[in-house]
Tab-separated table of C-alpha atoms in Angstrom:
chain	number	residue	atom	x	y	z
A	1	UNK	CA	0.060	-0.028	-0.007
A	2	UNK	CA	2.845	2.374	0.893
A	3	UNK	CA	4.467	1.740	-2.367
A	4	UNK	CA	1.942	3.790	-3.984
A	5	UNK	CA	2.630	6.813	-1.990
A	6	UNK	CA	5.076	9.307	-3.093
A	7	UNK	CA	8.480	9.119	-1.364
A	8	UNK	CA	7.997	12.454	0.419
A	9	UNK	CA	4.796	11.270	2.038
A	10	UNK	CA	6.061	8.053	2.961
A	11	UNK	CA	8.940	9.908	4.944
A	12	UNK	CA	6.752	12.093	6.631
A	13	UNK	CA	4.318	9.232	7.717
A	14	UNK	CA	7.363	7.398	9.062
A	15	UNK	CA	8.534	10.364	10.839
A	16	UNK	CA	4.845	10.791	12.490
A	17	UNK	CA	4.826	7.189	13.373
A	18	UNK	CA	8.379	7.388	15.022
A	19	UNK	CA	7.324	10.713	16.964
A	20	UNK	CA	3.978	9.087	18.263
A	21	UNK	CA	5.762	5.931	19.331
A	22	UNK	CA	8.519	7.696	21.249
A	23	UNK	CA	5.776	9.920	23.018
A	24	UNK	CA	3.518	6.739	23.731
A	25	UNK	CA	6.656	4.979	25.234
A	26	UNK	CA	7.793	8.099	27.119
A	27	UNK	CA	4.320	8.384	28.668
A	28	UNK	CA	3.893	4.718	29.581
A	29	UNK	CA	7.443	4.607	31.215
A	30	UNK	CA	6.541	7.689	33.107
A	31	UNK	CA	3.344	6.605	34.182
A	32	UNK	CA	4.715	3.009	35.174
A	33	UNK	CA	7.537	4.444	37.483
A	34	UNK	CA	5.711	7.340	38.737
A	35	UNK	CA	4.303	7.367	42.271
A	36	UNK	CA	0.692	8.340	42.721
A	37	UNK	CA	0.307	11.753	44.073
A	38	UNK	CA	-0.735	11.217	47.628
A	39	UNK	CA	-3.593	13.376	49.081
A	40	UNK	CA	-3.993	14.318	52.289
A	41	UNK	CA	-7.139	12.963	53.958
A	42	UNK	CA	-10.054	14.930	55.350
A	43	UNK	CA	-9.105	13.350	58.747
A	44	UNK	CA	-5.429	14.403	58.409
A	45	UNK	CA	-6.432	17.954	57.555
A	46	UNK	CA	-8.865	18.137	60.284
A	47	UNK	CA	-6.259	16.976	62.858
A	48	UNK	CA	-3.064	18.683	61.521
A	49	UNK	CA	-4.471	21.571	59.585
A	50	UNK	CA	-5.472	24.910	60.979
A	51	UNK	CA	-8.824	26.141	60.689
A	52	UNK	CA	-9.222	29.385	58.746
A	53	UNK	CA	-11.409	32.052	60.379
A	54	UNK	CA	-13.356	31.841	63.731
A	55	UNK	CA	-16.875	30.859	62.103
A	56	UNK	CA	-17.969	28.042	59.764
A	57	UNK	CA	-15.352	27.244	56.968
A	58	UNK	CA	-14.219	24.843	54.450
A	59	UNK	CA	-10.821	25.978	54.339
A	60	UNK	CA	-7.762	24.644	56.108
A	61	UNK	CA	-3.908	25.771	56.403
A	62	UNK	CA	-1.486	23.092	56.203
A	63	UNK	CA	2.225	23.232	55.578
A	64	UNK	CA	1.919	26.897	54.379
A	65	UNK	CA	-0.745	25.917	51.713
A	66	UNK	CA	-4.426	26.689	51.594
A	67	UNK	CA	-6.822	23.678	51.210
A	68	UNK	CA	-10.596	23.848	50.781
A	69	UNK	CA	-13.005	20.835	51.031
A	70	UNK	CA	-15.095	20.143	48.007
A	71	UNK	CA	-17.451	17.531	49.019
A	72	UNK	CA	-17.572	14.299	46.760
A	73	UNK	CA	-14.119	15.004	45.718
A	74	UNK	CA	-11.857	15.585	48.895
A	75	UNK	CA	-9.879	18.622	49.134
A	76	UNK	CA	-8.060	21.001	46.659
A	77	UNK	CA	-4.932	23.068	47.127
A	78	UNK	CA	-5.381	26.658	45.978
A	79	UNK	CA	-1.958	27.785	44.625
A	80	UNK	CA	-2.888	31.271	43.895
A	81	UNK	CA	-3.967	32.014	47.477
A	82	UNK	CA	-1.859	34.437	49.393
A	83	UNK	CA	-1.221	32.959	52.762
A	84	UNK	CA	-0.540	36.250	54.413
A	85	UNK	CA	-3.839	38.092	53.438
A	86	UNK	CA	-6.559	35.251	52.792
A	87	UNK	CA	-9.514	35.318	55.130
A	88	UNK	CA	-13.005	34.165	55.289
A	89	UNK	CA	-15.541	36.525	53.544
A	90	UNK	CA	-17.781	36.510	56.772
A	91	UNK	CA	-18.667	34.289	59.676
A	92	UNK	CA	-22.033	33.406	57.967
A	93	UNK	CA	-22.424	29.673	57.430
A	94	UNK	CA	-23.682	30.354	53.983
A	95	UNK	CA	-20.253	31.734	53.056
A	96	UNK	CA	-18.247	29.033	54.552
A	97	UNK	CA	-17.104	28.282	50.946
A	98	UNK	CA	-15.954	31.552	50.165
A	99	UNK	CA	-12.616	33.200	50.945
A	100	UNK	CA	-10.802	36.593	49.904
A	101	UNK	CA	-7.236	37.509	49.816
A	102	UNK	CA	-5.573	40.692	48.372
A	103	UNK	CA	-6.093	39.937	44.905
A	104	UNK	CA	-8.760	37.379	44.603
A	105	UNK	CA	-12.196	36.201	45.650
A	106	UNK	CA	-12.504	32.377	45.807
A	107	UNK	CA	-15.699	30.150	45.656
A	108	UNK	CA	-14.193	26.913	46.770
A	109	UNK	CA	-10.833	26.709	44.827
A	110	UNK	CA	-12.261	28.692	41.904
A	111	UNK	CA	-11.584	32.418	41.296
A	112	UNK	CA	-14.321	34.565	40.831
A	113	UNK	CA	-13.275	36.933	38.112
A	114	UNK	CA	-13.757	40.843	38.136
A	115	UNK	CA	-14.611	40.939	41.630
A	116	UNK	CA	-12.890	43.653	43.921
A	117	UNK	CA	-11.582	41.571	46.948
A	118	UNK	CA	-11.231	45.051	48.808
A	119	UNK	CA	-14.913	45.934	48.720
A	120	UNK	CA	-16.641	42.570	48.277
A	121	UNK	CA	-19.349	41.734	50.811
A	122	UNK	CA	-22.131	39.277	51.335
A	123	UNK	CA	-25.772	39.850	50.365
A	124	UNK	CA	-26.854	36.637	51.898
A	125	UNK	CA	-27.452	32.891	51.005
A	126	UNK	CA	-24.247	32.585	48.870
A	127	UNK	CA	-24.826	35.895	47.026
A	128	UNK	CA	-21.894	38.343	46.998
A	129	UNK	CA	-21.181	41.940	45.595
A	130	UNK	CA	-18.580	44.484	45.398
A	131	UNK	CA	-20.966	47.138	44.544
A	132	UNK	CA	-20.645	46.668	40.835
A	133	UNK	CA	-20.176	42.823	40.020
A	134	UNK	CA	-22.224	40.366	41.891
A	135	UNK	CA	-21.985	36.527	42.150
A	136	UNK	CA	-23.632	33.586	43.473
A	137	UNK	CA	-21.440	30.799	44.940
A	138	UNK	CA	-23.594	27.769	45.740
A	139	UNK	CA	-23.139	26.160	49.370
A	140	UNK	CA	-23.452	22.588	47.778
A	141	UNK	CA	-21.278	20.915	45.337
A	142	UNK	CA	-22.342	19.505	42.096
A	143	UNK	CA	-20.780	17.413	39.368
A	144	UNK	CA	-18.873	19.683	36.949
A	145	UNK	CA	-20.485	19.154	33.594
A	146	UNK	CA	-18.006	21.208	31.843
A	147	UNK	CA	-15.523	18.430	32.134
A	148	UNK	CA	-16.262	15.672	29.767
A	149	UNK	CA	-15.212	12.054	30.167
A	150	UNK	CA	-12.168	12.103	28.005
A	151	UNK	CA	-10.785	15.170	29.840
A	152	UNK	CA	-11.383	13.827	33.055
A	153	UNK	CA	-9.510	10.421	32.307
A	154	UNK	CA	-6.660	12.310	30.749
A	155	UNK	CA	-6.524	14.674	33.752
A	156	UNK	CA	-6.459	11.699	36.218
A	157	UNK	CA	-3.715	10.116	34.416
A	158	UNK	CA	-1.743	13.246	34.541
A	159	UNK	CA	-2.500	13.813	38.159
A	160	UNK	CA	-1.482	10.220	38.824
A	161	UNK	CA	2.106	10.914	37.432
A	162	UNK	CA	2.328	14.139	39.301
A	163	UNK	CA	2.416	16.077	35.931
A	164	UNK	CA	-0.966	17.596	36.297
A	165	UNK	CA	-3.305	18.994	39.013
A	166	UNK	CA	-6.209	17.328	40.451
A	167	UNK	CA	-9.287	17.024	37.890
A	168	UNK	CA	-12.055	19.395	38.926
A	169	UNK	CA	-14.756	16.828	38.541
A	170	UNK	CA	-16.880	18.538	41.394
A	171	UNK	CA	-17.124	22.128	42.272
A	172	UNK	CA	-19.244	24.637	44.041
A	173	UNK	CA	-21.423	26.156	41.086
A	174	UNK	CA	-20.914	29.838	40.671
A	175	UNK	CA	-22.740	32.373	38.452
A	176	UNK	CA	-22.073	36.116	37.811
A	177	UNK	CA	-25.348	38.136	37.737
A	178	UNK	CA	-26.284	40.715	35.220
A	179	UNK	CA	-24.342	44.045	36.005
A	180	UNK	CA	-26.903	46.694	36.925
A	181	UNK	CA	-26.977	50.161	38.552
A	182	UNK	CA	-29.601	48.919	41.043
A	183	UNK	CA	-28.333	46.824	43.923
A	184	UNK	CA	-29.428	43.376	44.411
A	185	UNK	CA	-31.234	42.405	47.471
A	186	UNK	CA	-32.235	39.054	49.052
A	187	UNK	CA	-36.111	38.652	48.946
A	188	UNK	CA	-36.703	35.310	49.996
A	189	UNK	CA	-34.261	32.436	50.713
A	190	UNK	CA	-32.003	31.704	47.711
A	191	UNK	CA	-33.562	34.476	45.684
A	192	UNK	CA	-32.349	38.057	44.967
A	193	UNK	CA	-33.731	40.771	42.994
A	194	UNK	CA	-32.992	44.308	41.911
A	195	UNK	CA	-36.244	45.291	40.521
A	196	UNK	CA	-35.184	44.406	37.069
A	197	UNK	CA	-33.794	40.891	37.365
A	198	UNK	CA	-34.485	38.046	39.623
A	199	UNK	CA	-32.300	35.120	40.400
A	200	UNK	CA	-33.093	31.773	42.108
A	201	UNK	CA	-29.751	30.090	43.283
A	202	UNK	CA	-27.906	32.174	40.924
A	203	UNK	CA	-29.998	31.387	37.789
A	204	UNK	CA	-32.186	33.901	36.186
A	205	UNK	CA	-35.774	33.593	36.614
A	206	UNK	CA	-37.574	35.161	33.661
A	207	UNK	CA	-40.586	37.684	34.131
A	208	UNK	CA	-40.402	37.053	38.005
A	209	UNK	CA	-41.301	39.625	40.467
A	210	UNK	CA	-38.665	39.108	43.026
A	211	UNK	CA	-40.356	41.341	45.604
A	212	UNK	CA	-43.415	39.541	45.695
A	213	UNK	CA	-41.962	36.081	45.412
A	214	UNK	CA	-42.875	33.342	48.086
A	215	UNK	CA	-42.398	29.556	48.578
A	216	UNK	CA	-45.494	27.605	48.124
A	217	UNK	CA	-46.837	25.491	51.210
A	218	UNK	CA	-45.635	21.861	51.262
A	219	UNK	CA	-46.615	18.888	53.187
A	220	UNK	CA	-44.506	15.628	53.718
A	221	UNK	CA	-45.704	12.292	54.579
A	222	UNK	CA	-48.220	11.753	57.410
A	223	UNK	CA	-47.195	15.160	58.951
A	224	UNK	CA	-50.041	17.591	59.181
A	225	UNK	CA	-47.669	20.449	59.635
A	226	UNK	CA	-47.089	22.640	56.496
A	227	UNK	CA	-43.649	23.962	55.613
A	228	UNK	CA	-42.086	25.842	52.719
A	229	UNK	CA	-41.478	23.870	49.502
A	230	UNK	CA	-37.674	23.519	48.653
A	231	UNK	CA	-38.073	24.358	44.983
A	232	UNK	CA	-41.501	25.689	44.102
A	233	UNK	CA	-42.126	29.508	44.187
A	234	UNK	CA	-44.639	31.918	43.086
A	235	UNK	CA	-45.066	35.647	42.644
A	236	UNK	CA	-48.626	36.302	42.523
A	237	UNK	CA	-48.771	35.689	38.817
A	238	UNK	CA	-46.441	33.032	37.791
A	239	UNK	CA	-45.192	29.748	39.377
A	240	UNK	CA	-41.631	28.453	39.186
A	241	UNK	CA	-39.868	25.338	39.806
A	242	UNK	CA	-36.319	26.418	40.717
A	243	UNK	CA	-35.720	28.986	37.841
A	244	UNK	CA	-38.089	27.515	35.366
A	245	UNK	CA	-41.587	28.400	34.581
A	246	UNK	CA	-44.476	26.055	35.290
A	247	UNK	CA	-47.397	26.366	33.178
A	248	UNK	CA	-50.068	27.265	35.818
A	249	UNK	CA	-51.297	30.538	37.053
A	250	UNK	CA	-50.522	31.395	40.705
A	251	UNK	CA	-53.530	31.054	43.364
A	252	UNK	CA	-53.738	30.649	47.045
A	253	UNK	CA	-54.829	27.009	46.739
A	254	UNK	CA	-51.730	25.642	45.099
A	255	UNK	CA	-50.145	22.882	47.320
A	256	UNK	CA	-46.771	20.989	47.119
A	257	UNK	CA	-46.351	17.472	48.489
A	258	UNK	CA	-42.934	16.146	49.204
A	259	UNK	CA	-42.793	12.309	48.568
A	260	UNK	CA	-40.073	10.702	50.481
A	261	UNK	CA	-37.954	13.860	51.044
A	262	UNK	CA	-35.602	13.082	48.325
A	263	UNK	CA	-33.589	15.604	46.100
A	264	UNK	CA	-36.172	15.464	43.332
A	265	UNK	CA	-39.112	14.352	45.209
A	266	UNK	CA	-41.690	17.325	45.130
A	267	UNK	CA	-44.867	17.076	43.060
A	268	UNK	CA	-47.308	20.376	42.587
A	269	UNK	CA	-50.969	19.856	43.089
A	270	UNK	CA	-53.675	22.382	41.553
A	271	UNK	CA	-57.044	21.769	43.336
A	272	UNK	CA	-58.765	24.050	40.924
A	273	UNK	CA	-57.948	21.664	37.885
A	274	UNK	CA	-57.328	18.530	40.172
A	275	UNK	CA	-53.981	18.106	38.045
A	276	UNK	CA	-50.377	17.316	39.183
A	277	UNK	CA	-47.052	18.567	38.094
A	278	UNK	CA	-43.827	17.000	38.377
A	279	UNK	CA	-41.106	19.694	38.272
A	280	UNK	CA	-42.556	21.966	35.252
A	281	UNK	CA	-44.299	19.077	33.532
A	282	UNK	CA	-48.097	18.662	33.890
A	283	UNK	CA	-49.921	15.333	34.025
A	284	UNK	CA	-51.846	14.649	30.855
A	285	UNK	CA	-55.097	16.251	30.742
A	286	UNK	CA	-56.618	13.229	28.970
A	287	UNK	CA	-56.856	11.359	32.142
A	288	UNK	CA	-57.739	14.103	34.597
A	289	UNK	CA	-58.906	14.662	37.209
A	290	UNK	CA	-56.356	12.876	39.367
A	291	UNK	CA	-56.598	11.875	43.174
A	292	UNK	CA	-53.554	11.122	45.081
A	293	UNK	CA	-53.705	7.545	46.611
A	294	UNK	CA	-50.651	7.721	49.009
A	295	UNK	CA	-48.937	10.710	50.101
A	296	UNK	CA	-46.057	9.224	51.911
A	297	UNK	CA	-43.213	6.448	51.144
A	298	UNK	CA	-43.911	4.294	54.138
A	299	UNK	CA	-44.826	1.327	51.819
A	300	UNK	CA	-44.236	2.633	48.434
A	301	UNK	CA	-41.382	3.887	46.249
A	302	UNK	CA	-43.734	6.277	44.377
A	303	UNK	CA	-47.161	7.953	44.848
A	304	UNK	CA	-50.024	6.299	42.782
A	305	UNK	CA	-52.526	8.597	41.114
A	306	UNK	CA	-56.111	7.722	40.747
A	307	UNK	CA	-58.140	8.415	37.402
A	308	UNK	CA	-61.346	7.086	35.932
A	309	UNK	CA	-59.111	5.656	33.217
A	310	UNK	CA	-56.661	3.730	35.572
A	311	UNK	CA	-53.893	4.159	38.209
A	312	UNK	CA	-50.818	6.128	37.264
A	313	UNK	CA	-47.408	6.889	38.425
A	314	UNK	CA	-44.863	9.393	37.274
A	315	UNK	CA	-41.717	7.597	36.060
A	316	UNK	CA	-39.072	10.235	37.250
A	317	UNK	CA	-36.244	8.365	35.251
A	318	UNK	CA	-38.287	8.447	32.069
A	319	UNK	CA	-39.925	11.719	32.882
A	320	UNK	CA	-43.393	10.683	31.925
A	321	UNK	CA	-46.685	9.449	33.435
A	322	UNK	CA	-47.226	5.635	33.163
A	323	UNK	CA	-50.403	3.623	33.357
A	324	UNK	CA	-49.982	0.648	35.817
A	325	UNK	CA	-53.550	-1.026	35.651
A	326	UNK	CA	-57.213	-0.330	36.175
A	327	UNK	CA	-58.584	1.589	38.942
A	328	UNK	CA	-60.713	-0.668	41.582
A	329	UNK	CA	-61.713	2.661	43.340
A	330	UNK	CA	-63.433	4.359	40.520
A	331	UNK	CA	-66.895	3.997	42.290
A	332	UNK	CA	-65.841	4.305	45.949
A	333	UNK	CA	-62.807	4.355	48.205
A	334	UNK	CA	-62.598	4.132	51.886
A	335	UNK	CA	-59.275	4.244	53.898
A	336	UNK	CA	-59.137	1.921	56.666
A	337	UNK	CA	-55.640	2.765	57.816
A	338	UNK	CA	-52.337	4.279	56.229
A	339	UNK	CA	-51.836	2.520	52.795
A	340	UNK	CA	-55.010	0.160	53.397
A	341	UNK	CA	-58.234	0.719	51.525
A	342	UNK	CA	-61.261	-0.899	50.540
A	343	UNK	CA	-64.032	-0.201	47.665
A	344	UNK	CA	-66.950	-1.899	49.534
A	345	UNK	CA	-66.231	-5.283	47.983
A	346	UNK	CA	-62.339	-6.007	48.420
A	347	UNK	CA	-59.543	-4.862	50.604
A	348	UNK	CA	-56.428	-3.433	49.007
A	349	UNK	CA	-53.093	-2.451	50.552
A	350	UNK	CA	-49.650	-1.151	49.360
A	351	UNK	CA	-46.310	-2.742	49.506
A	352	UNK	CA	-42.850	-3.030	47.956
A	353	UNK	CA	-41.528	-5.720	45.610
A	354	UNK	CA	-37.924	-5.407	44.698
A	355	UNK	CA	-36.147	-7.978	42.634
A	356	UNK	CA	-32.415	-8.842	42.889
A	357	UNK	CA	-30.246	-11.105	41.103
A	358	UNK	CA	-27.373	-13.274	42.755
A	359	UNK	CA	-24.055	-14.112	41.683
A	360	UNK	CA	-20.678	-15.050	43.147
A	361	UNK	CA	-20.010	-11.290	43.261
A	362	UNK	CA	-22.971	-10.420	45.549
A	363	UNK	CA	-26.419	-9.146	44.646
A	364	UNK	CA	-27.678	-6.587	42.288
A	365	UNK	CA	-30.775	-4.781	42.078
A	366	UNK	CA	-32.676	-5.887	39.051
A	367	UNK	CA	-36.007	-3.551	39.487
A	368	UNK	CA	-37.896	-1.815	42.429
A	369	UNK	CA	-41.409	-1.640	42.503
A	370	UNK	CA	-44.701	-0.304	44.391
A	371	UNK	CA	-47.352	-2.951	44.394
A	372	UNK	CA	-51.096	-2.642	45.008
A	373	UNK	CA	-52.248	-5.900	46.558
A	374	UNK	CA	-55.804	-7.169	46.957
A	375	UNK	CA	-56.307	-9.212	50.088
A	376	UNK	CA	-57.997	-12.750	49.838
A	377	UNK	CA	-60.590	-14.087	52.192
A	378	UNK	CA	-61.147	-10.921	54.054
A	379	UNK	CA	-64.835	-9.721	53.503
A	380	UNK	CA	-65.117	-5.956	53.684
A	381	UNK	CA	-68.152	-5.895	56.097
A	382	UNK	CA	-66.308	-8.035	58.705
A	383	UNK	CA	-63.450	-5.755	59.639
A	384	UNK	CA	-63.192	-4.864	63.350
A	385	UNK	CA	-60.371	-2.727	64.895
A	386	UNK	CA	-59.303	-4.445	68.003
A	387	UNK	CA	-56.355	-2.531	69.319
A	388	UNK	CA	-53.399	-0.205	68.856
A	389	UNK	CA	-49.803	-1.262	68.995
A	390	UNK	CA	-47.973	1.524	70.850
A	391	UNK	CA	-44.359	2.115	72.321
A	392	UNK	CA	-42.422	4.601	73.988
A	393	UNK	CA	-44.649	4.471	77.131
A	394	UNK	CA	-47.621	4.517	75.099
A	395	UNK	CA	-46.684	7.874	73.363
A	396	UNK	CA	-46.307	6.509	69.679
A	397	UNK	CA	-48.248	4.280	67.633
A	398	UNK	CA	-46.572	1.492	65.549
A	399	UNK	CA	-49.733	-0.246	64.048
A	400	UNK	CA	-53.259	-1.166	64.749
A	401	UNK	CA	-54.691	-4.742	65.027
A	402	UNK	CA	-57.751	-5.795	63.109
A	403	UNK	CA	-59.824	-8.813	62.953
A	404	UNK	CA	-61.646	-10.308	60.037
A	405	UNK	CA	-63.631	-13.477	60.729
A	406	UNK	CA	-61.315	-15.696	62.864
A	407	UNK	CA	-58.044	-14.262	61.367
A	408	UNK	CA	-56.084	-11.279	62.936
A	409	UNK	CA	-54.184	-8.827	60.974
A	410	UNK	CA	-51.392	-6.221	61.654
A	411	UNK	CA	-51.877	-2.901	59.855
A	412	UNK	CA	-48.269	-1.341	59.941
A	413	UNK	CA	-47.592	2.288	60.324
A	414	UNK	CA	-43.802	2.039	61.115
A	415	UNK	CA	-42.807	1.683	57.209
A	416	UNK	CA	-39.937	0.550	55.175
A	417	UNK	CA	-37.356	2.313	56.897
A	418	UNK	CA	-38.136	0.275	60.003
A	419	UNK	CA	-38.167	-3.069	57.977
A	420	UNK	CA	-41.742	-3.228	57.056
A	421	UNK	CA	-42.281	-3.646	53.398
A	422	UNK	CA	-46.011	-3.702	53.285
A	423	UNK	CA	-48.955	-2.342	54.938
A	424	UNK	CA	-50.665	-5.420	55.974
A	425	UNK	CA	-49.530	-8.607	57.711
A	426	UNK	CA	-51.281	-11.758	59.059
A	427	UNK	CA	-50.657	-12.378	62.754
A	428	UNK	CA	-49.375	-16.026	63.041
A	429	UNK	CA	-51.542	-17.316	65.976
A	430	UNK	CA	-53.031	-16.605	69.104
A	431	UNK	CA	-49.831	-16.547	70.928
A	432	UNK	CA	-48.233	-14.134	68.588
A	433	UNK	CA	-51.279	-11.812	69.167
A	434	UNK	CA	-50.681	-11.906	72.856
A	435	UNK	CA	-47.090	-11.257	72.421
A	436	UNK	CA	-47.773	-8.154	70.090
A	437	UNK	CA	-50.388	-6.759	72.563
A	438	UNK	CA	-47.918	-6.793	75.533
A	439	UNK	CA	-47.620	-3.064	76.431
A	440	UNK	CA	-44.060	-3.510	77.548
A	441	UNK	CA	-42.859	-4.060	73.980
A	442	UNK	CA	-40.031	-1.573	72.656
A	443	UNK	CA	-39.717	-0.319	69.071
A	444	UNK	CA	-36.672	-2.754	68.760
A	445	UNK	CA	-38.994	-5.610	69.615
A	446	UNK	CA	-41.633	-4.414	66.992
A	447	UNK	CA	-38.837	-4.329	64.217
A	448	UNK	CA	-38.189	-8.177	64.831
A	449	UNK	CA	-41.654	-9.191	64.308
A	450	UNK	CA	-41.265	-9.929	60.539
A	451	UNK	CA	-37.975	-11.514	60.874
A	452	UNK	CA	-39.018	-13.739	63.858
A	453	UNK	CA	-42.105	-15.095	61.951
A	454	UNK	CA	-44.648	-13.375	64.197
A	455	UNK	CA	-45.999	-11.503	61.231
A	456	UNK	CA	-46.716	-13.194	57.935
A	457	UNK	CA	-47.410	-12.094	54.403
A	458	UNK	CA	-51.216	-12.689	53.905
A	459	UNK	CA	-52.673	-14.306	51.122
A	460	UNK	CA	-53.098	-11.540	48.374
A	461	UNK	CA	-53.095	-11.048	44.588
A	462	UNK	CA	-50.692	-8.583	43.058
A	463	UNK	CA	-53.155	-6.324	41.352
A	464	UNK	CA	-50.836	-3.866	39.725
A	465	UNK	CA	-47.134	-2.816	39.886
A	466	UNK	CA	-45.396	0.705	39.347
A	467	UNK	CA	-41.850	-0.550	38.269
A	468	UNK	CA	-38.518	0.864	37.762
A	469	UNK	CA	-36.292	-1.446	35.655
A	470	UNK	CA	-32.525	-1.243	36.389
A	471	UNK	CA	-29.912	-1.429	33.405
A	472	UNK	CA	-27.837	-4.744	32.764
A	473	UNK	CA	-30.062	-7.006	34.795
A	474	UNK	CA	-29.252	-10.474	33.486
A	475	UNK	CA	-31.835	-12.276	35.505
A	476	UNK	CA	-32.090	-15.072	32.859
A	477	UNK	CA	-28.538	-16.113	33.829
A	478	UNK	CA	-28.383	-15.648	37.541
A	479	UNK	CA	-30.364	-16.908	40.486
A	480	UNK	CA	-33.251	-14.572	41.713
A	481	UNK	CA	-34.082	-13.268	45.159
A	482	UNK	CA	-36.500	-10.641	46.488
């Protein structure tokens, strides 16, 4: 093939191959003999390093160098920092990740350009200004999306050989605000406005009135006490999720419910239209109105929504509403206890069904799901509430005991966090019943009921399942477990 190339091109190709080979051999040799760069652990810095400032801080001084903690990726050295003049911006906990020296202002280990370190001050909640230029420096680290996989791997190799610095795969997100002659003021937590522009955690909120902004009320789980939403705000006209507009008009009846208290666990409910929103996405009007079946995650991974067309759940990974099955409560629904219902004919309860695969390397989650079960051999008209299971000197309730015919059932209120994966259990026998009703039982005793066989899974049909499939589940080739 090379014989058809001109002689000059052959020579250039050979030269390039030789150069590449030399570089490759040099890199491999250097990498093989180089000692990995040893980083000081957080424990070592806490024990040996000097805390910077008198208030909350992420900065430490060790061996004449300034370090800053960047959670999820350890500590970073700040080579530009001036040891003699560096100081914390303030003693406020919201600025524990912000430092200043005679030349620079630092958000973690990143320099905030164009800020005057002599006049910079805190506005509040991570917002800072020097009177002209303003920034937001988040208190929480995030993955650095500007660093792609190829760059990260290359930087890790260079850092390993001692040639390069530590990759910035996590950082404190920081944003410069629009320069304005009007000063920015904190209006509500995480939000500043200058009358023209409004920012939520550093990101512009378009068409928002920052001075009338408020957090929407939110409830979580079985608690009757309302608190402020973490992400939903409104200004009297528009509604926002973080800095993005939600397609609904603001009104006093809007309510948020937080399912499970996770990072992205909030849903918005509009009682006027009986519709729900996840983040900024409304549920399909085609199946509305919707009714929320379960408002907490005691025996469920996801909330279930009732419609005349079926039961739905919002698949948060695929970002869409999914139908799980027919709605048995289309004519009537009565709640007997938390996560236990009947429709006048049959009794239903919620539970978790998670499937794992086993191999020599351990277990892997194949899928997780929320299941609506239909209880067998339990006529609705024969339910009798017998007693309450309490602990802590009778101050708190763990469950209720119900009788149906000759059989006794345990309706749990502890939830999955305490080892109870379903709302209804069958009590094994009369001895088990007397054991459960003993008022001296502690919460630790109660947690052992399932493991010790005192409580059994009742006979029930799996009516429907809201399921999340995990990737690379080779269940055909490995043994299964629940």
